[in-house]
PDB file of C-alpha atoms in Angstrom:
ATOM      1  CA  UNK A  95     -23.024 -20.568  -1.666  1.00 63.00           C
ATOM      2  CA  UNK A  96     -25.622 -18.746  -3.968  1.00 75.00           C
ATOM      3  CA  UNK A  97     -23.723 -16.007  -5.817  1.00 80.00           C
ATOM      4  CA  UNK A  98     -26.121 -13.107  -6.760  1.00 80.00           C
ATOM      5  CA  UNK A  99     -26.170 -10.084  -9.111  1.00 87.00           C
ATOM      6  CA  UNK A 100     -23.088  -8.614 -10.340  1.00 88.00           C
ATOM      7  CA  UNK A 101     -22.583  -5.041  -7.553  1.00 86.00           C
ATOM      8  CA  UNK A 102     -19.285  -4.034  -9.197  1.00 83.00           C
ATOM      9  CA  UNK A 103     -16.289  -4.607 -11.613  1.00 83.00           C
ATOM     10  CA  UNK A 104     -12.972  -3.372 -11.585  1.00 79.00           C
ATOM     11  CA  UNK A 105      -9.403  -3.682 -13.073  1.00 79.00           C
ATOM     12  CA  UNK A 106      -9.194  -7.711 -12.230  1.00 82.00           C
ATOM     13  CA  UNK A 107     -12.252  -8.587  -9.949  1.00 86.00           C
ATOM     14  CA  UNK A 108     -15.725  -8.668  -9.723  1.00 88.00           C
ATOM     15  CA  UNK A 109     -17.996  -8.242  -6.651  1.00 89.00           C
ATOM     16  CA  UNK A 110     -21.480 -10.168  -6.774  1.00 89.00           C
ATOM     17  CA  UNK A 111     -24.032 -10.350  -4.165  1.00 89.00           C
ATOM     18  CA  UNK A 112     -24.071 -12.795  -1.489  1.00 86.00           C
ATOM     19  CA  UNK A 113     -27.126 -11.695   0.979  1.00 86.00           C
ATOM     20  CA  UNK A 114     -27.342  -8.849   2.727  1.00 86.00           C
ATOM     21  CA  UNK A 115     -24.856  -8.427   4.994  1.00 90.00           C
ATOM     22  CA  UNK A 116     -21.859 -10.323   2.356  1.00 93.00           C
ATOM     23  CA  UNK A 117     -20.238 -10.041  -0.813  1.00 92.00           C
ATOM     24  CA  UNK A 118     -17.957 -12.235  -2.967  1.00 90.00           C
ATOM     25  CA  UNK A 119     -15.010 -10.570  -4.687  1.00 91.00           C
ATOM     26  CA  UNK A 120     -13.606 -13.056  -7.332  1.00 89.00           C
ATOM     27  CA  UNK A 121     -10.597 -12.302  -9.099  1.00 87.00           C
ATOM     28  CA  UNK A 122     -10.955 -12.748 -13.112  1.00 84.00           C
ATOM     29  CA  UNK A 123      -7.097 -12.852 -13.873  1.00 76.00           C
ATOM     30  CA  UNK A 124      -6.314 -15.805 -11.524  1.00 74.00           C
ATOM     31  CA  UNK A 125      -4.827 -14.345  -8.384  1.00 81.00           C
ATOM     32  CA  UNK A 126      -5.044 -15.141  -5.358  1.00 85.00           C
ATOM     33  CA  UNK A 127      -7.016 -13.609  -2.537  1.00 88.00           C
ATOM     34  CA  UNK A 128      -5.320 -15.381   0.373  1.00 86.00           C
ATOM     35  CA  UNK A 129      -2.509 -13.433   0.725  1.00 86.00           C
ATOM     36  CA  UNK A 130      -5.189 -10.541   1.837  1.00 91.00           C
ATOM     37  CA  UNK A 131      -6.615 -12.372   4.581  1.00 91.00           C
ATOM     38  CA  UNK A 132      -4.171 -12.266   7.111  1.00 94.00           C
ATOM     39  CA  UNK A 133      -2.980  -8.546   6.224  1.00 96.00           C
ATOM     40  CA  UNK A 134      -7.115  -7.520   6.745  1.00 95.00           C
ATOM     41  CA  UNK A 135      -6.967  -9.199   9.607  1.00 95.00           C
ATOM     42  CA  UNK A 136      -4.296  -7.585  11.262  1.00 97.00           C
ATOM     43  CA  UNK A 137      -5.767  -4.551  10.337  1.00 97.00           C
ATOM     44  CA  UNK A 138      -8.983  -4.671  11.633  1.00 95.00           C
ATOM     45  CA  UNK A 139      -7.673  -5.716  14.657  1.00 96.00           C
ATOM     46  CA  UNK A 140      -5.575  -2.728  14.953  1.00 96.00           C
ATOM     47  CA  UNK A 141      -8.670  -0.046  14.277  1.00 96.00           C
ATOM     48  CA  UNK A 142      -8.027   0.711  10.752  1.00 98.00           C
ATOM     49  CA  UNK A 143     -11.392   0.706   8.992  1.00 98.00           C
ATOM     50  CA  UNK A 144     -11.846  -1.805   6.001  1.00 97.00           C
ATOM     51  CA  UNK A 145     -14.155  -4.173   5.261  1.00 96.00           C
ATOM     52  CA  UNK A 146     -14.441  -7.307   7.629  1.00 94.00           C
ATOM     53  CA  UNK A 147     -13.927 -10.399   6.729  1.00 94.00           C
ATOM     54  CA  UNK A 148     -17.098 -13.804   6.558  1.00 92.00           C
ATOM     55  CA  UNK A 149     -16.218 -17.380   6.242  1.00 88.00           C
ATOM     56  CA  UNK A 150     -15.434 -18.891   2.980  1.00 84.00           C
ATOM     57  CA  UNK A 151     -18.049 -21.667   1.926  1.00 75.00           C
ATOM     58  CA  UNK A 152     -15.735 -25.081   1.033  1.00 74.00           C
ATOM     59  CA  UNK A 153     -16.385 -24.374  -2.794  1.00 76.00           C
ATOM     60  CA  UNK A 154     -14.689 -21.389  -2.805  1.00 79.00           C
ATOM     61  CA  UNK A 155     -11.409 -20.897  -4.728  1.00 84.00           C
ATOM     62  CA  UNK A 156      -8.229 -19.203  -4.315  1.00 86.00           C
ATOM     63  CA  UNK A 157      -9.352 -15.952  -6.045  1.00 88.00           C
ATOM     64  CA  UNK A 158     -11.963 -15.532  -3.943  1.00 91.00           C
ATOM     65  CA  UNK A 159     -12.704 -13.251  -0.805  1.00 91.00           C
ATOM     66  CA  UNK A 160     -16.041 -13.037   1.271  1.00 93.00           C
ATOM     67  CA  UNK A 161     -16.492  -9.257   2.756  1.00 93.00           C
ATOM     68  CA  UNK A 162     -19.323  -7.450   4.527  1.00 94.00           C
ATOM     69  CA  UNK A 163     -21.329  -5.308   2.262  1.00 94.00           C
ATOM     70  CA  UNK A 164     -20.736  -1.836   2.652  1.00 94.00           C
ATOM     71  CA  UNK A 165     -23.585   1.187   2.069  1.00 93.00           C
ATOM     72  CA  UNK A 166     -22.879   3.981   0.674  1.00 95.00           C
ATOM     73  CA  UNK A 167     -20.941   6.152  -2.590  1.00 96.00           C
ATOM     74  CA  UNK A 168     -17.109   5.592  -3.545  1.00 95.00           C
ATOM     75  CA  UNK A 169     -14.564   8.851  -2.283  1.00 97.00           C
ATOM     76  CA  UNK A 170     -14.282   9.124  -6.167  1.00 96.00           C
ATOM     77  CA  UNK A 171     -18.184   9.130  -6.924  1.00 95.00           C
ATOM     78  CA  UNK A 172     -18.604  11.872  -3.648  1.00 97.00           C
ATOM     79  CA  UNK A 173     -16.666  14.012  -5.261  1.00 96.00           C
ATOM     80  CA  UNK A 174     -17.755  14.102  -8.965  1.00 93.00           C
ATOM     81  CA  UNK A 175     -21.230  14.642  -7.452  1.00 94.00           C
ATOM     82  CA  UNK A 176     -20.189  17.207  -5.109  1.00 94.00           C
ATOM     83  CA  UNK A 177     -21.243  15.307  -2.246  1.00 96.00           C
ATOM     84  CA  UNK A 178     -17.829  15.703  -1.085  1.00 96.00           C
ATOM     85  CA  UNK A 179     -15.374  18.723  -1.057  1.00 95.00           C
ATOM     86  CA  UNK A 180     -11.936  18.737  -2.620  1.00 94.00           C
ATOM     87  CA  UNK A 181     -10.484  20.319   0.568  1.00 96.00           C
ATOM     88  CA  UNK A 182     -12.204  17.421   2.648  1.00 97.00           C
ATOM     89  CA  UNK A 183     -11.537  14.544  -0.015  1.00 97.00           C
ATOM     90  CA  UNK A 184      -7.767  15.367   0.242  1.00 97.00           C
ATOM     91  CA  UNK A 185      -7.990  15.839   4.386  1.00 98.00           C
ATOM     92  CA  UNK A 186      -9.086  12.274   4.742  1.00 98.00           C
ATOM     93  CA  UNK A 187      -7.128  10.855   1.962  1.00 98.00           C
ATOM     94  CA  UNK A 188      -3.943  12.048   3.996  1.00 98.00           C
ATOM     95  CA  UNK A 189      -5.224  10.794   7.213  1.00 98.00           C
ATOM     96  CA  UNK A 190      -6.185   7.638   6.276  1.00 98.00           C
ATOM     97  CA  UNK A 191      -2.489   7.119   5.017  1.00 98.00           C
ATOM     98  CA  UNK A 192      -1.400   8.360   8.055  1.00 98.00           C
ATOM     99  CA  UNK A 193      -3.556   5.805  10.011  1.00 98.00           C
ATOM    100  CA  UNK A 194      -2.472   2.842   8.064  1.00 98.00           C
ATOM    101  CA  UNK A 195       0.967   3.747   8.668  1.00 98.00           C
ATOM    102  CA  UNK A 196       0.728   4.173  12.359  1.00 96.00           C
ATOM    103  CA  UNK A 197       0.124   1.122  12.812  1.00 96.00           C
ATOM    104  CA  UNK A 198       3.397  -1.512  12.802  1.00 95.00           C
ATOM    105  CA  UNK A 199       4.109  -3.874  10.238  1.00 96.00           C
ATOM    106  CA  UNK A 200       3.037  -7.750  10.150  1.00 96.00           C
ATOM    107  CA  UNK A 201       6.185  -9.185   9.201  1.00 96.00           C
ATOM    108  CA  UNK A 202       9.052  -6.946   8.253  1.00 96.00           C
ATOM    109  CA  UNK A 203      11.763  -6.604  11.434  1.00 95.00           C
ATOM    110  CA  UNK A 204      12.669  -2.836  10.118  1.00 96.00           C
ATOM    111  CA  UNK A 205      10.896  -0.771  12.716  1.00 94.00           C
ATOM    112  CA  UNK A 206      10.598   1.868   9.805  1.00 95.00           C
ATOM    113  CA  UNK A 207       8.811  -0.483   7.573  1.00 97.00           C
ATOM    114  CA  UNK A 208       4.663  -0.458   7.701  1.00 97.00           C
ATOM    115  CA  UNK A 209       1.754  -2.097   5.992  1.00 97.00           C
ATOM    116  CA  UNK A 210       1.036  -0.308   2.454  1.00 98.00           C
ATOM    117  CA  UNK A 211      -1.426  -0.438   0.412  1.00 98.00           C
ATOM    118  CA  UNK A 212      -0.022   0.502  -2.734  1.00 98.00           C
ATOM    119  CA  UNK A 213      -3.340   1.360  -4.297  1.00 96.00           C
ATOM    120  CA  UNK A 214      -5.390   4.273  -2.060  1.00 98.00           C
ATOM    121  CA  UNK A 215      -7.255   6.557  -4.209  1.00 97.00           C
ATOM    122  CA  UNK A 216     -10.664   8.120  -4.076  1.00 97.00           C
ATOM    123  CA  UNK A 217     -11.964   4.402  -6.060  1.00 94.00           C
ATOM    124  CA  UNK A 218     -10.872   2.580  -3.244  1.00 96.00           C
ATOM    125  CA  UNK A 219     -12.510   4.507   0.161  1.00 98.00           C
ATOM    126  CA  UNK A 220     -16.321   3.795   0.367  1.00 96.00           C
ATOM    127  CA  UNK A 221     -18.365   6.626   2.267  1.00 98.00           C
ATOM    128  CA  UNK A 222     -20.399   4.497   5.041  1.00 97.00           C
ATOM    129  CA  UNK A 223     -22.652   5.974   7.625  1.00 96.00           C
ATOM    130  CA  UNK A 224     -19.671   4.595  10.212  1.00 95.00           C
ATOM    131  CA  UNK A 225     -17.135   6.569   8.181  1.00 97.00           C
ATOM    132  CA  UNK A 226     -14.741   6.104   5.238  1.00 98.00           C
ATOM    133  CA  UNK A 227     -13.497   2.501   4.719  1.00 98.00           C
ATOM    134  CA  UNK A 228     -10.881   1.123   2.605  1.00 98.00           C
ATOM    135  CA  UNK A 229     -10.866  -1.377  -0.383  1.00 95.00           C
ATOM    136  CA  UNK A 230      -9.206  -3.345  -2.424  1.00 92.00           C
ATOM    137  CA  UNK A 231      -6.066  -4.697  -0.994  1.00 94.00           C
ATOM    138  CA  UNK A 232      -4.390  -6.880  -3.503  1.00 90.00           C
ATOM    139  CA  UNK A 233      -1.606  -4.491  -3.849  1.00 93.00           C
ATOM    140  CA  UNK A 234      -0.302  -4.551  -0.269  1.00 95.00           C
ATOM    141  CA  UNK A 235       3.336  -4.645   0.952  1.00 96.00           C
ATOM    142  CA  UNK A 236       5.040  -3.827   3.551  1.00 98.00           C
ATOM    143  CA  UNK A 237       7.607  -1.001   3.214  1.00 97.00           C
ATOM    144  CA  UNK A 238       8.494   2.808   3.532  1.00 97.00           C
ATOM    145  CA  UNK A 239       5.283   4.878   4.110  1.00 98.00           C
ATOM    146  CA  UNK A 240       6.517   7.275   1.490  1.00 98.00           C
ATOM    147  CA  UNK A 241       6.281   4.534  -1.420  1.00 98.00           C
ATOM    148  CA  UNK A 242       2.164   4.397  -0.564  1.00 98.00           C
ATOM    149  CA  UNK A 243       2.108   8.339  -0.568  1.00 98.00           C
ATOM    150  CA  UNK A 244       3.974   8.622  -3.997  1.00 98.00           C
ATOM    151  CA  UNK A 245       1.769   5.567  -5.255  1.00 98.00           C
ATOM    152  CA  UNK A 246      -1.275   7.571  -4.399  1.00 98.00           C
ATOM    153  CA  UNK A 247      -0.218  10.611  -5.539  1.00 98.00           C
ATOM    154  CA  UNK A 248       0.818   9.677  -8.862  1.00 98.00           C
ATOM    155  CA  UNK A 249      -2.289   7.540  -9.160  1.00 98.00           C
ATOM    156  CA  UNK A 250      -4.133  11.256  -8.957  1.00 98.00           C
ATOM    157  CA  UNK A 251      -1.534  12.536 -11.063  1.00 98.00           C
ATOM    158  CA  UNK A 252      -2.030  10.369 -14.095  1.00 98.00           C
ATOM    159  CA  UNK A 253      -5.617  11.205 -14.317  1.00 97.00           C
ATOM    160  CA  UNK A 254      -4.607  14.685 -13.938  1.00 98.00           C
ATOM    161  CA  UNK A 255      -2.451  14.678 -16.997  1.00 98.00           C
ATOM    162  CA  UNK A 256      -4.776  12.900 -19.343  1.00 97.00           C
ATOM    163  CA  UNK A 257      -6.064  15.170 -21.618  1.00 93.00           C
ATOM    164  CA  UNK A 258      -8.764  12.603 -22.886  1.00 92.00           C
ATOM    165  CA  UNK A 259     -10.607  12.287 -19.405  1.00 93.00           C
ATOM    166  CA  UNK A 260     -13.383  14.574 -17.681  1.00 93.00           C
ATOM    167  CA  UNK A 261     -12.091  14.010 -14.629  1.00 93.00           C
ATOM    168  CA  UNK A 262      -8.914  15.559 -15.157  1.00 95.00           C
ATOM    169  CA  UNK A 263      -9.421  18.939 -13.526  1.00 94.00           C
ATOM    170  CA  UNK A 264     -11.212  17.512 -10.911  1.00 94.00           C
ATOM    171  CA  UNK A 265      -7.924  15.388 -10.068  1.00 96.00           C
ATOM    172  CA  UNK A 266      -5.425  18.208 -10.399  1.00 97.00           C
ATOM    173  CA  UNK A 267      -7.617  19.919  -8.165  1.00 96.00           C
ATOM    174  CA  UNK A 268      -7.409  17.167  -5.735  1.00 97.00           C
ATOM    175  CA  UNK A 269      -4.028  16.494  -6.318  1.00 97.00           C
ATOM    176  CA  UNK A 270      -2.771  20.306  -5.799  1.00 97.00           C
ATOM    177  CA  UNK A 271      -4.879  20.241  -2.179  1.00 97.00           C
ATOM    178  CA  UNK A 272      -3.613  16.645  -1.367  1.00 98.00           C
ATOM    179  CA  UNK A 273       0.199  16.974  -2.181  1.00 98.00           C
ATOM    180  CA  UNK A 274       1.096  19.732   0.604  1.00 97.00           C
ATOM    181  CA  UNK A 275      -0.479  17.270   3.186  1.00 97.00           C
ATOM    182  CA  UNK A 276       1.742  14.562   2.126  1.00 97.00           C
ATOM    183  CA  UNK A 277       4.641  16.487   1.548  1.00 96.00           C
ATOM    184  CA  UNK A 278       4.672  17.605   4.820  1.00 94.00           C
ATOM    185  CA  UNK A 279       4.366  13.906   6.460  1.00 92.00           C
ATOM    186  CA  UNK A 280       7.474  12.446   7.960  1.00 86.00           C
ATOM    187  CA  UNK A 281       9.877  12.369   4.778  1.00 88.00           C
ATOM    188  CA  UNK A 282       6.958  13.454   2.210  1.00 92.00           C
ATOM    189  CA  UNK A 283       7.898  12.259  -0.913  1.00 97.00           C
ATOM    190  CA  UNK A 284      11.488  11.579  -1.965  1.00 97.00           C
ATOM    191  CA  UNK A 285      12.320  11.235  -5.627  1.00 97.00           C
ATOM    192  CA  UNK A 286      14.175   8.003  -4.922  1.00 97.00           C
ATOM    193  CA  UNK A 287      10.335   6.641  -3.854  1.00 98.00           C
ATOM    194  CA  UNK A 288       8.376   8.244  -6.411  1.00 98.00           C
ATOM    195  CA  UNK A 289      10.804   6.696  -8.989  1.00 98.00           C
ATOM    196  CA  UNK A 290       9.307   3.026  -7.281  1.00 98.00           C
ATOM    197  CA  UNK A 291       6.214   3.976  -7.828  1.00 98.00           C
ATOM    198  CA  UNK A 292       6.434   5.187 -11.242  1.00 98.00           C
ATOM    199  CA  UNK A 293       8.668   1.614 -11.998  1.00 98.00           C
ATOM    200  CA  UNK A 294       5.708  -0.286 -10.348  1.00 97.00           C
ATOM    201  CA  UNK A 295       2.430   1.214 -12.108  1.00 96.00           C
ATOM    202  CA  UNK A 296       4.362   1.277 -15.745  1.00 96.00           C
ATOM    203  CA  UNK A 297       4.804  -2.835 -14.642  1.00 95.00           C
ATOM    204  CA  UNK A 298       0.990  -3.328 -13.789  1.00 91.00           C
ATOM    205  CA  UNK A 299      -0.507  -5.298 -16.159  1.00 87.00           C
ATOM    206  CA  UNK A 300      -3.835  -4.314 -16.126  1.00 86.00           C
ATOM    207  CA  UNK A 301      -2.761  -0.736 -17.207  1.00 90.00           C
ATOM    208  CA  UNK A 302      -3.219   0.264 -20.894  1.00 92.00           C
ATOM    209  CA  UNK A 303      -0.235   1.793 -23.246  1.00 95.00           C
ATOM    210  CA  UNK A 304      -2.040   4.704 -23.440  1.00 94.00           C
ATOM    211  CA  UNK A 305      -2.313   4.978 -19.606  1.00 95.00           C
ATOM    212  CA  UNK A 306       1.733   3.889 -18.709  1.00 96.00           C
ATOM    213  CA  UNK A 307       2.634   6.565 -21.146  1.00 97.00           C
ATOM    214  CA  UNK A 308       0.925   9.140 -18.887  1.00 97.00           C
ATOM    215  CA  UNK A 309       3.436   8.058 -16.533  1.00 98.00           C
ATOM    216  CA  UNK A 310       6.630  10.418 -17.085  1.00 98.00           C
ATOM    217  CA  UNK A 311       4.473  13.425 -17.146  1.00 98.00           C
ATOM    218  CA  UNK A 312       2.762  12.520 -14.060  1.00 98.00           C
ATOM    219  CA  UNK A 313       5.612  12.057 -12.330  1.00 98.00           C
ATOM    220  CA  UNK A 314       6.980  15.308 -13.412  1.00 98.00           C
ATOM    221  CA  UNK A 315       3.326  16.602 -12.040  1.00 98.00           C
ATOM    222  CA  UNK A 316       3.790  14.904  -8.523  1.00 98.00           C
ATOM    223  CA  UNK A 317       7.911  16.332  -8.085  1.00 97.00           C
ATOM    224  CA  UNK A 318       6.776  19.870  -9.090  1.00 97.00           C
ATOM    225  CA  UNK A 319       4.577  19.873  -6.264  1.00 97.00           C
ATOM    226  CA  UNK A 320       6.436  18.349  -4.087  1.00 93.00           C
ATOM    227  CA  UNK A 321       8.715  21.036  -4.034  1.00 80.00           C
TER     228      UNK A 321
END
């Protein structure tokens, strides 16, 4: 396997050119990409778009996941260029929740319990010419749909509250657009979830001090609005 250029970097992985069709995402903070598989898997057989999955070359190691290469801007850089409205971002934010948890979990026996993600924001949903697909699963769970729309919601919400960001408006914006669609799905967003998800992002190690103690007032942001 010839690993290329460098495409992309995030929080703990990096994405380097294979050819053109594949990429290799390699995890820098040793975890391990297998646990994906079988949930991307699943999902792409059940319709749900997200990248699909190539063959791992023998010298690969645990950290590291071969995906098709996908064309086209992040949700996130759409919308900072205006390519994309706020009124549209936060439409198909909503429904791609709403897909993913249509379909039944992998494992769990609760019949209330569905495949998460944990981790959907505009960063994560690449604009293709077949439509939006979804990125960056190494958060996923399976669980109550309303933990995934309070983790994405307060996600939003801490960039809305962070007075040293650009973006900021742009995500309260977003955010005040999104939140009614979410709030009115199935349950919404109970306090007793958002509380999870405010426990779970101040426990993420990749996130800065500065950025867990944006926490409390985000999740002040996300109850206000939901009412």
């Amino acid at each position: 396997m010839r690993i290329g250029q460098l495409l992309g970097t995030g929080r703990s992985a990096d994405v380097y050119e294979l050819d053109e069709q594949w990429v290799l995402r390699r995890y820098r903070v040793g975890l391990d990409a297998t646990r994906e598989m079988p949930v991307m898997s699943y999902l792409s057989a059940s319709g749900y778009p997200i990248p699909r999955l190539g063959p791992l070359p023998v010298s690969a190691g645990p950290g590291d996941l071969v995906m098709e290469r996908l064309t086209g801007p992040t949700m996130l850089e759409a919308l900072v260029s205006g390519e994309l409205g706020g009124d549209e971002g936060s439409a198909m934010l909503a429904g791609l929740l709403a897909d993913l948890h249509s379909v039944p979990a992998r494992l769990s026996e609760d019949p209330e319990d569905r495949i998460l993600h944990l981790d959907l924001h505009p960063g994560n949903v690449m604009l293709t010419a077949d439509g939006p697909v979804v990125i960056d699963w190494s958060n996923t769970e399976e669980g109550p749909p309303a933990l995934d729309r309070a983790m994405s919601a307060l996600i939003l919400a801490q960039v809305a509250v962070d007075p040293q960001v650009p973006e900021a408006a742009g995500a309260r914006a977003l955010l005040d657009t999104l939140m009614p669609l979410l709030v009115a799905a199935d349950d919404g967003i109970p306090a007793r979830h958002l509380a999870a998800a405010a426990a779970r992002r101040a426990a993420n190690p990749t996130m800065s001090p500065a950025e867990v103690a944006l926490i409390g007032d985000a999740s002040a942001l996300v109850a206000a609005l939901s009412g």
